[in-house]
Amino acid sequence: MVTLKPIKLLPARERVASALRKAIISKQIGEGEVITLEATAQQLGVSVTPVREAFQILARDGLIDLKQNKGATVLGLNETTIREHYEIRAALESAACVLCCQRKADLSAIRNCLEMADEALEKKDSSSYSNYTKSFHYEIWTAAGKLKTMLSEMWNGLSMGLKSTEEEYARNSQEEHRQILAALESGDPKQAGEKMVFHIIRSMNDVLTRY
C-alpha cells in the first residue's frame, strides 16, 4: 500500500494574503472598499496577527493602502497590473521547475498532491481540491529552495475566469499539473519551465476575462 505524505499548506499570513488577493483580483472586493483587521480575521477564521502581516504584503504589492485605524483601502487594478503579477509569477515558477530538474529533487510530495487533487475532483470536493492544487505549487517551490518565500507571498488562489465553470477550470488546471509533473519526472528543465509558464499565463488570461 502506498504511504501518502501529509499535504503542506501555506503559512497563515500567506493564506490570508492569498484569499484577499484573489478577492481583489476577481472583483469580489471592489476598488475603494475599506477592509479591517478584525472583520477580515473573523471572516477567515484566523487571529489578527496573520491578517496584519497579510495587509503589509498586499500594501507592498500596491493592492491596498494601509490606514492608521487598523484598516486598509483597496486600490484599483487594471490589466497592466494583473499582467505584471502573473508574468512575474510565471518567470519565478518556471525557474523553480528548472531548479527542481537541475537538483534532481525528490518529486514524491509533488506527485502526492496531484493524486490527492484527483481524488478531490472525483468527489467534487472543491475546497480540498483548492488546498491540494495550492500544495502542488508549494511543493515545487519548496524543492527549488529560496524561491519558496517569494512565491508564497504572490499566491492568489485559483484564477477563475468568466468563461468556464469551476469544474471545467479545475480539470483543465489538473491536466496542466500532470504535464508539469511529467516534465519534472523526465528531468527536462526546458520543458518543465515551459509547461509552468503556459499554466500561469493561461490562468492570467482566464482572470483577464473579468476586466
PDB file of C-alpha atoms in Angstrom:
ATOM      1  CA  MET A   1       0.000   0.000   0.000  1.00  0.00           C
ATOM      2  CA  VAL A   2       1.344   3.444  -0.944  1.00  0.00           C
ATOM      3  CA  THR A   3       2.000   5.716   2.010  1.00  0.00           C
ATOM      4  CA  LEU A   4       0.849   9.250   1.285  1.00  0.00           C
ATOM      5  CA  LYS A   5       2.580  12.191   2.898  1.00  0.00           C
ATOM      6  CA  PRO A   6       0.597  14.947   4.635  1.00  0.00           C
ATOM      7  CA  ILE A   7      -0.360  17.882   2.437  1.00  0.00           C
ATOM      8  CA  LYS A   8       1.515  21.066   3.308  1.00  0.00           C
ATOM      9  CA  LEU A   9      -0.383  24.339   3.297  1.00  0.00           C
ATOM     10  CA  LEU A  10       0.912  27.877   3.038  1.00  0.00           C
ATOM     11  CA  PRO A  11       1.659  29.660   6.340  1.00  0.00           C
ATOM     12  CA  ALA A  12      -1.271  31.606   7.809  1.00  0.00           C
ATOM     13  CA  ARG A  13      -0.214  35.057   6.622  1.00  0.00           C
ATOM     14  CA  GLU A  14       0.233  33.802   3.049  1.00  0.00           C
ATOM     15  CA  ARG A  15      -3.163  32.055   3.152  1.00  0.00           C
ATOM     16  CA  VAL A  16      -4.798  35.302   4.261  1.00  0.00           C
ATOM     17  CA  ALA A  17      -2.908  37.325   1.641  1.00  0.00           C
ATOM     18  CA  SER A  18      -3.933  34.762  -0.987  1.00  0.00           C
ATOM     19  CA  ALA A  19      -7.618  34.942  -0.037  1.00  0.00           C
ATOM     20  CA  LEU A  20      -7.604  38.745  -0.112  1.00  0.00           C
ATOM     21  CA  ARG A  21      -5.569  38.936  -3.344  1.00  0.00           C
ATOM     22  CA  LYS A  22      -7.954  36.516  -5.039  1.00  0.00           C
ATOM     23  CA  ALA A  23     -10.985  38.539  -3.874  1.00  0.00           C
ATOM     24  CA  ILE A  24      -9.436  41.800  -5.116  1.00  0.00           C
ATOM     25  CA  ILE A  25      -8.341  40.375  -8.484  1.00  0.00           C
ATOM     26  CA  SER A  26     -11.741  38.729  -9.065  1.00  0.00           C
ATOM     27  CA  LYS A  27     -13.503  41.979  -8.050  1.00  0.00           C
ATOM     28  CA  GLN A  28     -15.296  40.391  -5.093  1.00  0.00           C
ATOM     29  CA  ILE A  29     -13.776  43.289  -3.154  1.00  0.00           C
ATOM     30  CA  GLY A  30     -14.013  46.448  -5.205  1.00  0.00           C
ATOM     31  CA  GLU A  31     -11.810  49.498  -5.577  1.00  0.00           C
ATOM     32  CA  GLY A  32     -12.306  51.964  -2.732  1.00  0.00           C
ATOM     33  CA  GLU A  33     -13.729  49.421  -0.275  1.00  0.00           C
ATOM     34  CA  VAL A  34     -12.325  49.521   3.249  1.00  0.00           C
ATOM     35  CA  ILE A  35     -11.254  46.256   4.878  1.00  0.00           C
ATOM     36  CA  THR A  36     -10.364  45.974   8.569  1.00  0.00           C
ATOM     37  CA  LEU A  37      -8.139  43.654  10.555  1.00  0.00           C
ATOM     38  CA  GLU A  38     -10.864  42.453  12.901  1.00  0.00           C
ATOM     39  CA  ALA A  39     -13.537  41.827  10.274  1.00  0.00           C
ATOM     40  CA  THR A  40     -11.113  40.050   7.957  1.00  0.00           C
ATOM     41  CA  ALA A  41      -9.810  37.865  10.791  1.00  0.00           C
ATOM     42  CA  GLN A  42     -13.352  36.925  11.784  1.00  0.00           C
ATOM     43  CA  GLN A  43     -14.410  36.098   8.222  1.00  0.00           C
ATOM     44  CA  LEU A  44     -11.354  33.936   7.573  1.00  0.00           C
ATOM     45  CA  GLY A  45     -11.343  32.283  10.989  1.00  0.00           C
ATOM     46  CA  VAL A  46      -7.833  33.382  11.971  1.00  0.00           C
ATOM     47  CA  SER A  47      -6.253  35.675  14.534  1.00  0.00           C
ATOM     48  CA  VAL A  48      -5.498  39.325  13.826  1.00  0.00           C
ATOM     49  CA  THR A  49      -1.719  38.760  13.605  1.00  0.00           C
ATOM     50  CA  PRO A  50      -1.595  36.937  10.225  1.00  0.00           C
ATOM     51  CA  VAL A  51      -4.113  39.425   8.842  1.00  0.00           C
ATOM     52  CA  ARG A  52      -1.887  42.342   9.853  1.00  0.00           C
ATOM     53  CA  GLU A  53       1.076  40.621   8.171  1.00  0.00           C
ATOM     54  CA  ALA A  54      -1.014  39.898   5.060  1.00  0.00           C
ATOM     55  CA  PHE A  55      -2.055  43.557   4.865  1.00  0.00           C
ATOM     56  CA  GLN A  56       1.634  44.501   4.812  1.00  0.00           C
ATOM     57  CA  ILE A  57       2.264  42.068   1.928  1.00  0.00           C
ATOM     58  CA  LEU A  58      -0.664  43.448  -0.083  1.00  0.00           C
ATOM     59  CA  ALA A  59       0.345  47.050   0.639  1.00  0.00           C
ATOM     60  CA  ARG A  60       3.839  46.330  -0.634  1.00  0.00           C
ATOM     61  CA  ASP A  61       2.282  44.880  -3.807  1.00  0.00           C
ATOM     62  CA  GLY A  62       0.216  48.032  -4.318  1.00  0.00           C
ATOM     63  CA  LEU A  63      -3.151  46.328  -3.825  1.00  0.00           C
ATOM     64  CA  ILE A  64      -4.204  48.195  -0.671  1.00  0.00           C
ATOM     65  CA  ASP A  65      -3.436  51.442   1.134  1.00  0.00           C
ATOM     66  CA  LEU A  66      -2.896  50.960   4.876  1.00  0.00           C
ATOM     67  CA  LYS A  67      -4.687  53.276   7.290  1.00  0.00           C
ATOM     68  CA  GLN A  68      -3.767  54.186  10.855  1.00  0.00           C
ATOM     69  CA  ASN A  69      -7.120  52.982  12.169  1.00  0.00           C
ATOM     70  CA  LYS A  70      -6.222  49.298  11.588  1.00  0.00           C
ATOM     71  CA  GLY A  71      -7.938  49.268   8.211  1.00  0.00           C
ATOM     72  CA  ALA A  72      -6.967  49.498   4.568  1.00  0.00           C
ATOM     73  CA  THR A  73      -8.498  50.835   1.370  1.00  0.00           C
ATOM     74  CA  VAL A  74      -8.493  48.608  -1.715  1.00  0.00           C
ATOM     75  CA  LEU A  75      -6.698  50.246  -4.621  1.00  0.00           C
ATOM     76  CA  GLY A  76      -7.680  49.958  -8.262  1.00  0.00           C
ATOM     77  CA  LEU A  77      -6.441  47.193 -10.523  1.00  0.00           C
ATOM     78  CA  ASN A  78      -6.090  47.229 -14.277  1.00  0.00           C
ATOM     79  CA  GLU A  79      -4.987  44.829 -16.995  1.00  0.00           C
ATOM     80  CA  THR A  80      -1.383  46.047 -16.826  1.00  0.00           C
ATOM     81  CA  THR A  81      -1.146  45.395 -13.076  1.00  0.00           C
ATOM     82  CA  ILE A  82      -2.602  41.917 -13.440  1.00  0.00           C
ATOM     83  CA  ARG A  83      -0.360  41.010 -16.351  1.00  0.00           C
ATOM     84  CA  GLU A  84       2.695  42.125 -14.385  1.00  0.00           C
ATOM     85  CA  HIS A  85       1.689  39.967 -11.404  1.00  0.00           C
ATOM     86  CA  TYR A  86       1.211  36.814 -13.475  1.00  0.00           C
ATOM     87  CA  GLU A  87       4.255  37.400 -15.675  1.00  0.00           C
ATOM     88  CA  ILE A  88       6.479  37.675 -12.598  1.00  0.00           C
ATOM     89  CA  ARG A  89       4.875  34.532 -11.175  1.00  0.00           C
ATOM     90  CA  ALA A  90       5.438  32.709 -14.488  1.00  0.00           C
ATOM     91  CA  ALA A  91       9.120  33.682 -14.521  1.00  0.00           C
ATOM     92  CA  LEU A  92       9.710  32.637 -10.905  1.00  0.00           C
ATOM     93  CA  GLU A  93       7.676  29.427 -11.028  1.00  0.00           C
ATOM     94  CA  SER A  94       9.317  28.298 -14.269  1.00  0.00           C
ATOM     95  CA  ALA A  95      12.689  28.973 -12.623  1.00  0.00           C
ATOM     96  CA  ALA A  96      11.567  26.790  -9.707  1.00  0.00           C
ATOM     97  CA  CYS A  97      10.822  23.948 -12.139  1.00  0.00           C
ATOM     98  CA  VAL A  98      14.238  24.339 -13.763  1.00  0.00           C
ATOM     99  CA  LEU A  99      15.924  24.173 -10.345  1.00  0.00           C
ATOM    100  CA  CYS A 100      13.959  21.020  -9.455  1.00  0.00           C
ATOM    101  CA  CYS A 101      15.307  19.324 -12.571  1.00  0.00           C
ATOM    102  CA  GLN A 102      18.856  20.550 -12.100  1.00  0.00           C
ATOM    103  CA  ARG A 103      18.914  19.398  -8.477  1.00  0.00           C
ATOM    104  CA  LYS A 104      17.185  16.097  -9.248  1.00  0.00           C
ATOM    105  CA  ALA A 105      14.734  16.964  -6.474  1.00  0.00           C
ATOM    106  CA  ASP A 106      12.568  14.381  -4.728  1.00  0.00           C
ATOM    107  CA  LEU A 107       9.207  14.684  -6.505  1.00  0.00           C
ATOM    108  CA  SER A 108       7.189  12.377  -4.241  1.00  0.00           C
ATOM    109  CA  ALA A 109       5.435  15.181  -2.359  1.00  0.00           C
ATOM    110  CA  ILE A 110       4.531  16.938  -5.633  1.00  0.00           C
ATOM    111  CA  ARG A 111       3.170  13.664  -7.025  1.00  0.00           C
ATOM    112  CA  ASN A 112       1.197  13.108  -3.821  1.00  0.00           C
ATOM    113  CA  CYS A 113      -0.509  16.491  -4.164  1.00  0.00           C
ATOM    114  CA  LEU A 114      -1.535  15.677  -7.738  1.00  0.00           C
ATOM    115  CA  GLU A 115      -3.001  12.311  -6.703  1.00  0.00           C
ATOM    116  CA  MET A 116      -4.930  13.828  -3.791  1.00  0.00           C
ATOM    117  CA  ALA A 117      -6.271  16.585  -6.061  1.00  0.00           C
ATOM    118  CA  ASP A 118      -7.512  13.886  -8.469  1.00  0.00           C
ATOM    119  CA  GLU A 119      -9.386  12.231  -5.613  1.00  0.00           C
ATOM    120  CA  ALA A 120     -10.903  15.544  -4.531  1.00  0.00           C
ATOM    121  CA  LEU A 121     -12.111  16.221  -8.085  1.00  0.00           C
ATOM    122  CA  GLU A 122     -13.777  12.832  -8.307  1.00  0.00           C
ATOM    123  CA  LYS A 123     -15.542  13.526  -5.002  1.00  0.00           C
ATOM    124  CA  LYS A 124     -16.452  17.045  -6.214  1.00  0.00           C
ATOM    125  CA  ASP A 125     -14.756  18.422  -3.096  1.00  0.00           C
ATOM    126  CA  SER A 126     -13.783  21.883  -4.338  1.00  0.00           C
ATOM    127  CA  SER A 127     -12.383  23.060  -1.002  1.00  0.00           C
ATOM    128  CA  SER A 128      -9.948  20.153  -0.755  1.00  0.00           C
ATOM    129  CA  TYR A 129      -9.054  20.479  -4.431  1.00  0.00           C
ATOM    130  CA  SER A 130      -8.125  24.127  -3.875  1.00  0.00           C
ATOM    131  CA  ASN A 131      -5.843  23.124  -0.992  1.00  0.00           C
ATOM    132  CA  TYR A 132      -4.181  20.339  -2.969  1.00  0.00           C
ATOM    133  CA  THR A 133      -3.540  22.465  -6.069  1.00  0.00           C
ATOM    134  CA  LYS A 134      -2.051  25.144  -3.841  1.00  0.00           C
ATOM    135  CA  SER A 135       0.125  22.497  -2.212  1.00  0.00           C
ATOM    136  CA  PHE A 136       1.213  21.196  -5.638  1.00  0.00           C
ATOM    137  CA  HIS A 137       2.778  24.568  -6.371  1.00  0.00           C
ATOM    138  CA  TYR A 138       4.067  24.930  -2.801  1.00  0.00           C
ATOM    139  CA  GLU A 139       5.956  21.628  -3.001  1.00  0.00           C
ATOM    140  CA  ILE A 140       7.629  22.724  -6.248  1.00  0.00           C
ATOM    141  CA  TRP A 141       8.720  25.973  -4.609  1.00  0.00           C
ATOM    142  CA  THR A 142       9.979  24.052  -1.574  1.00  0.00           C
ATOM    143  CA  ALA A 143      12.019  21.690  -3.750  1.00  0.00           C
ATOM    144  CA  ALA A 144      13.514  24.732  -5.512  1.00  0.00           C
ATOM    145  CA  GLY A 145      14.795  26.295  -2.279  1.00  0.00           C
ATOM    146  CA  LYS A 146      14.787  30.035  -1.543  1.00  0.00           C
ATOM    147  CA  LEU A 147      12.200  30.896  -4.199  1.00  0.00           C
ATOM    148  CA  LYS A 148       9.560  29.493  -1.828  1.00  0.00           C
ATOM    149  CA  THR A 149       9.341  32.651   0.286  1.00  0.00           C
ATOM    150  CA  MET A 150       8.919  34.970  -2.698  1.00  0.00           C
ATOM    151  CA  LEU A 151       6.341  32.778  -4.412  1.00  0.00           C
ATOM    152  CA  SER A 152       4.352  32.095  -1.239  1.00  0.00           C
ATOM    153  CA  GLU A 153       3.709  35.806  -0.909  1.00  0.00           C
ATOM    154  CA  MET A 154       2.495  36.036  -4.528  1.00  0.00           C
ATOM    155  CA  TRP A 155      -0.029  33.196  -4.473  1.00  0.00           C
ATOM    156  CA  ASN A 156      -3.568  34.291  -5.373  1.00  0.00           C
ATOM    157  CA  GLY A 157      -5.602  31.106  -5.364  1.00  0.00           C
ATOM    158  CA  LEU A 158      -7.481  29.606  -8.280  1.00  0.00           C
ATOM    159  CA  SER A 159      -7.608  32.042 -11.199  1.00  0.00           C
ATOM    160  CA  MET A 160     -11.213  31.580 -12.197  1.00  0.00           C
ATOM    161  CA  GLY A 161     -12.442  33.462 -15.250  1.00  0.00           C
ATOM    162  CA  LEU A 162     -15.949  34.109 -16.508  1.00  0.00           C
ATOM    163  CA  LYS A 163     -15.955  31.633 -19.394  1.00  0.00           C
ATOM    164  CA  SER A 164     -15.733  28.302 -17.585  1.00  0.00           C
ATOM    165  CA  THR A 165     -17.385  26.504 -14.693  1.00  0.00           C
ATOM    166  CA  GLU A 166     -15.437  25.710 -11.530  1.00  0.00           C
ATOM    167  CA  GLU A 167     -15.248  22.029 -12.536  1.00  0.00           C
ATOM    168  CA  GLU A 168     -14.024  22.822 -16.069  1.00  0.00           C
ATOM    169  CA  TYR A 169     -11.392  25.140 -14.680  1.00  0.00           C
ATOM    170  CA  ALA A 170     -10.239  22.548 -12.142  1.00  0.00           C
ATOM    171  CA  ARG A 171      -9.960  19.749 -14.713  1.00  0.00           C
ATOM    172  CA  ASN A 172      -8.010  21.964 -17.147  1.00  0.00           C
ATOM    173  CA  SER A 173      -5.684  23.053 -14.355  1.00  0.00           C
ATOM    174  CA  GLN A 174      -5.219  19.467 -13.188  1.00  0.00           C
ATOM    175  CA  GLU A 175      -4.253  18.330 -16.689  1.00  0.00           C
ATOM    176  CA  GLU A 176      -1.672  21.105 -16.856  1.00  0.00           C
ATOM    177  CA  HIS A 177      -0.332  20.000 -13.467  1.00  0.00           C
ATOM    178  CA  ARG A 178       0.008  16.475 -14.853  1.00  0.00           C
ATOM    179  CA  GLN A 179       2.051  17.793 -17.765  1.00  0.00           C
ATOM    180  CA  ILE A 180       4.267  19.829 -15.423  1.00  0.00           C
ATOM    181  CA  LEU A 181       4.914  16.783 -13.230  1.00  0.00           C
ATOM    182  CA  ALA A 182       5.669  14.614 -16.284  1.00  0.00           C
ATOM    183  CA  ALA A 183       8.257  17.173 -17.440  1.00  0.00           C
ATOM    184  CA  LEU A 184       9.791  17.277 -13.969  1.00  0.00           C
ATOM    185  CA  GLU A 185       9.948  13.485 -13.872  1.00  0.00           C
ATOM    186  CA  SER A 186      11.660  13.435 -17.264  1.00  0.00           C
ATOM    187  CA  GLY A 187      14.308  15.765 -15.854  1.00  0.00           C
ATOM    188  CA  ASP A 188      13.924  18.165 -18.772  1.00  0.00           C
ATOM    189  CA  PRO A 189      14.368  21.700 -17.327  1.00  0.00           C
ATOM    190  CA  LYS A 190      13.396  23.482 -20.555  1.00  0.00           C
ATOM    191  CA  GLN A 191      10.137  21.561 -20.957  1.00  0.00           C
ATOM    192  CA  ALA A 192       9.282  21.804 -17.258  1.00  0.00           C
ATOM    193  CA  GLY A 193       9.786  25.572 -17.302  1.00  0.00           C
ATOM    194  CA  GLU A 194       7.739  25.981 -20.480  1.00  0.00           C
ATOM    195  CA  LYS A 195       4.855  23.883 -19.119  1.00  0.00           C
ATOM    196  CA  MET A 196       4.725  26.031 -15.992  1.00  0.00           C
ATOM    197  CA  VAL A 197       4.802  29.276 -17.985  1.00  0.00           C
ATOM    198  CA  PHE A 198       1.899  28.024 -20.130  1.00  0.00           C
ATOM    199  CA  HIS A 199      -0.054  27.131 -16.963  1.00  0.00           C
ATOM    200  CA  ILE A 200       0.446  30.531 -15.308  1.00  0.00           C
ATOM    201  CA  ILE A 201      -0.220  32.585 -18.446  1.00  0.00           C
ATOM    202  CA  ARG A 202      -3.372  30.582 -19.164  1.00  0.00           C
ATOM    203  CA  SER A 203      -4.501  31.393 -15.614  1.00  0.00           C
ATOM    204  CA  MET A 204      -3.764  35.072 -16.285  1.00  0.00           C
ATOM    205  CA  ASN A 205      -5.877  35.046 -19.440  1.00  0.00           C
ATOM    206  CA  ASP A 206      -8.751  33.456 -17.517  1.00  0.00           C
ATOM    207  CA  VAL A 207      -8.602  36.224 -14.911  1.00  0.00           C
ATOM    208  CA  LEU A 208      -8.476  38.925 -17.584  1.00  0.00           C
ATOM    209  CA  THR A 209     -11.955  37.871 -18.775  1.00  0.00           C
ATOM    210  CA  ARG A 210     -13.142  39.861 -15.722  1.00  0.00           C
ATOM    211  CA  TYR A 211     -11.566  43.109 -16.964  1.00  0.00           C
TER     212      TYR A 211
END
